[in-house]
Coordinates of C-alpha atoms and ligand atoms in Angstrom, one line a residue:
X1 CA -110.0 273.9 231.1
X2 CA -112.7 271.4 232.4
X3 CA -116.5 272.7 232.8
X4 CA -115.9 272.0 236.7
X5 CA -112.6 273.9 236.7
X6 CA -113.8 276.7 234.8
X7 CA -116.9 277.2 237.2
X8 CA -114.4 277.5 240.6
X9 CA -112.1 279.6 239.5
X10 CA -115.4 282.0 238.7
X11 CA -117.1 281.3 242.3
X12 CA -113.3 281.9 243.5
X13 CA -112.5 285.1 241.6
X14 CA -115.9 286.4 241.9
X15 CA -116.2 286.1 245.9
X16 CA -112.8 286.3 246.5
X17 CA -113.0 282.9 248.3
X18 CA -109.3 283.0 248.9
X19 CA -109.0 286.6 250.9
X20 CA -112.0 285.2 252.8
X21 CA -110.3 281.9 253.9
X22 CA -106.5 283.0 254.3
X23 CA -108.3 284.5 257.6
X24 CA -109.4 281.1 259.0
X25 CA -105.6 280.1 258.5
X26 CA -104.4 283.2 259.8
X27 CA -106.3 283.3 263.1
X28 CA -107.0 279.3 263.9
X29 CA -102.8 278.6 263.9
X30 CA -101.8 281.1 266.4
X31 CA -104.8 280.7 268.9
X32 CA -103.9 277.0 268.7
X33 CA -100.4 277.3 269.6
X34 CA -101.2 280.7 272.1
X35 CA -103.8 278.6 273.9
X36 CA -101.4 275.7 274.4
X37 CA -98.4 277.9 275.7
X38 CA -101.2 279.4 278.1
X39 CA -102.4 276.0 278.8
X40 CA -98.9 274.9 280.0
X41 CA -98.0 278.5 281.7
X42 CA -101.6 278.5 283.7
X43 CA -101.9 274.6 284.0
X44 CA -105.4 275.1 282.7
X45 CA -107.0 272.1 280.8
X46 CA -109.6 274.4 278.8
X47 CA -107.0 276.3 277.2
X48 CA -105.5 272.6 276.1
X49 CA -108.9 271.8 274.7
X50 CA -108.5 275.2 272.7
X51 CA -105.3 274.5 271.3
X52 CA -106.7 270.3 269.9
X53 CA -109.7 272.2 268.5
X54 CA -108.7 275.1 266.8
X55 CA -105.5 272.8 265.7
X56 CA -108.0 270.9 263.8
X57 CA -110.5 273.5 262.4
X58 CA -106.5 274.8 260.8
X59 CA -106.0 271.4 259.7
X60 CA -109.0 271.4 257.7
X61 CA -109.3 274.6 256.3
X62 CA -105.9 275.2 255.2
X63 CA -105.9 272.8 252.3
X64 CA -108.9 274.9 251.2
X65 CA -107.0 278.0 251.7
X66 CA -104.5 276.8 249.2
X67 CA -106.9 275.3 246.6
X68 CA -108.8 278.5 246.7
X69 CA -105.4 280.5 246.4
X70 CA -104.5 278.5 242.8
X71 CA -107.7 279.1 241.5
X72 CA -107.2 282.8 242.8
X73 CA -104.2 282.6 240.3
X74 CA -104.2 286.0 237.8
X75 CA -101.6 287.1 235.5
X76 CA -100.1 289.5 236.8
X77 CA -99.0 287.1 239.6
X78 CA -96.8 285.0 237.0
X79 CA -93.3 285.5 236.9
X80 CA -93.3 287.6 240.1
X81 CA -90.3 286.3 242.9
X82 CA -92.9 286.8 245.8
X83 CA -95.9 284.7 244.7
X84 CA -93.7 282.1 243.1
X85 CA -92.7 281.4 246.9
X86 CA -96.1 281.9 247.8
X87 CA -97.6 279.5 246.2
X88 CA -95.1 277.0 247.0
X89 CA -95.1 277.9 250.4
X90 CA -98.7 277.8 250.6
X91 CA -98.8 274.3 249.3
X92 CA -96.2 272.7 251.9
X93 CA -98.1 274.6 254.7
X94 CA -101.4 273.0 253.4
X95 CA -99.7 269.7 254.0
X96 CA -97.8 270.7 257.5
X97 CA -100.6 272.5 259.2
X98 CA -103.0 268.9 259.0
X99 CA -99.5 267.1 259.8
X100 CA -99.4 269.6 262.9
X101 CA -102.9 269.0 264.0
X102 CA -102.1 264.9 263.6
X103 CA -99.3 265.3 265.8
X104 CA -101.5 267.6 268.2
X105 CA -104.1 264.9 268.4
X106 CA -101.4 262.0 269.3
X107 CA -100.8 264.2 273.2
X108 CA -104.8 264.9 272.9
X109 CA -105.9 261.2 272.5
X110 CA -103.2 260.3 275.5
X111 CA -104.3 263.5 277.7
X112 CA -101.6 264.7 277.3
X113 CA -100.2 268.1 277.3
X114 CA -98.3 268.9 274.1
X115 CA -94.5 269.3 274.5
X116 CA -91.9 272.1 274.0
X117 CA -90.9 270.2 270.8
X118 CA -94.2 270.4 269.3
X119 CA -94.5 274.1 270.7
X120 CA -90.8 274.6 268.6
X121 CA -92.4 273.3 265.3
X122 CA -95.5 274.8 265.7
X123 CA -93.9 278.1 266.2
X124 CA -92.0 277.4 262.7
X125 CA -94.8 276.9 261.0
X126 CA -96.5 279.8 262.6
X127 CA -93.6 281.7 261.3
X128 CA -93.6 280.4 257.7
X129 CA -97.7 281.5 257.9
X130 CA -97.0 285.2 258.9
X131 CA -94.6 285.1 256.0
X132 CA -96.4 283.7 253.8
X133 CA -99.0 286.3 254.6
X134 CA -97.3 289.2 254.0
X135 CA -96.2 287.7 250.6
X136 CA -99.1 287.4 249.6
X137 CA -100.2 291.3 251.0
X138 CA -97.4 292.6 249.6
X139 CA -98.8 291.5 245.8
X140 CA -102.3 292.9 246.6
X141 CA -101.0 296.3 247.7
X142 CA -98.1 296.4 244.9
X143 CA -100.1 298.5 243.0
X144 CA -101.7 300.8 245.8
Ligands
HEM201 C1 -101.7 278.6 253.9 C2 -101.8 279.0 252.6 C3 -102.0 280.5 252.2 C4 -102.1 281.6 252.9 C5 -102.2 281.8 254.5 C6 -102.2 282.7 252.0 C7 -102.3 284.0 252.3 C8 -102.6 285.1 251.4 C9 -102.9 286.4 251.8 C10 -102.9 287.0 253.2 C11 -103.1 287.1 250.7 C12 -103.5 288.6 250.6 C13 -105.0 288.7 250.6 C14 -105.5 290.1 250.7 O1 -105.0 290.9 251.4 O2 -106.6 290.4 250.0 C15 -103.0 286.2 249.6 C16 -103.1 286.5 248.2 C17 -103.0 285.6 247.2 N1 -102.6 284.3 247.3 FE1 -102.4 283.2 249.0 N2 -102.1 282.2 250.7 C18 -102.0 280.8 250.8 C19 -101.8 279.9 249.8 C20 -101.8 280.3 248.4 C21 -101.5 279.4 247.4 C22 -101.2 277.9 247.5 C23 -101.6 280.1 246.2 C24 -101.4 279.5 244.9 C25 -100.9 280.0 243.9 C26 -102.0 281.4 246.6 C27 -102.2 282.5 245.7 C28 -102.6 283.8 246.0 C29 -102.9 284.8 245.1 C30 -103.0 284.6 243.5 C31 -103.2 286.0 245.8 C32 -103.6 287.3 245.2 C33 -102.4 288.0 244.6 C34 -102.8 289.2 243.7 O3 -103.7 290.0 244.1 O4 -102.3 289.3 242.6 N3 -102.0 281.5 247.9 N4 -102.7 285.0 250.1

């Protein structure tokens, strides 16, 4: 284990960095994709601006999310059905969720407003997040 390693996974296990960010994630996805459907239910072009920005404060949180959730990694985690999902799951949503926000800035940069389709994904992906969630819950409470 490097020097460098060694000293994250201390800041991370110490501070609980990954409890703290999983609520960035958490909130930032489904205000994105709320404000949108609002956006295109109300035809108002602030909640549009909500849905790009928040999409994009996800996009670049998430991957941090997941770092911070490897080096939250303890032993009691390892052989467990649950997290071996989560952390899987937690890795392709690091990569979808900036994928997401790319697509979210293509209707953005045209002034556009973003279609059903992407709705339909997003809501997916929302779906795999509240999952993943309560994976990930479900470990912290086992013992409770
Ligand atoms: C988008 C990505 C992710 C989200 C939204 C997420 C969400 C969560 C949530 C909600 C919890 C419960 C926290 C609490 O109630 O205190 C948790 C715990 C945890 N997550 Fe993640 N997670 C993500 C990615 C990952 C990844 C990639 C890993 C890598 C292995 C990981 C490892 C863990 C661990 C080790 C715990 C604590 C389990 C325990 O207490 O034994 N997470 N996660």
């Amino acid at each position: 284990m490097s020097q460098l390693y060694g000293a994250l996974k201390h800041l991370v296990m110490e501070y609980k960095i990954h409890p703290i960010l999983v609520n960035f994630t958490a909130a930032l996805v489904p205000v994105s994709l709320f404000s949108d459907l609002m956006a295109r239910a109300a035809g108002k072009k602030s909640l549009e601006e909500v849905g790009w920005w928040s999409m994009l404060y996800a996009a670049c949180i998430t991957p941090l999310t997941a770092a911070a959730g490897r080096l939250f990694w303890m032993k009691d985690d390892v052989g467990v059905p649950g997290m071996a999902i989560h952390k899987w799951l937690g890795t392709a949503l690091a990569a979808l969720i900036p994928l997401l926000a790319l697509w979210r800035w293509r209707f953005y940069a045209r002034g556009r407003r973003p279609s059903a389709v992407y709705l339909a994904v997003g809501a997916l992906i929302l779906a795999a997040l509240v999952y993943q969630g309560s994976l990930g819950g479900a470990q912290v409470f086992s013992g409770m």
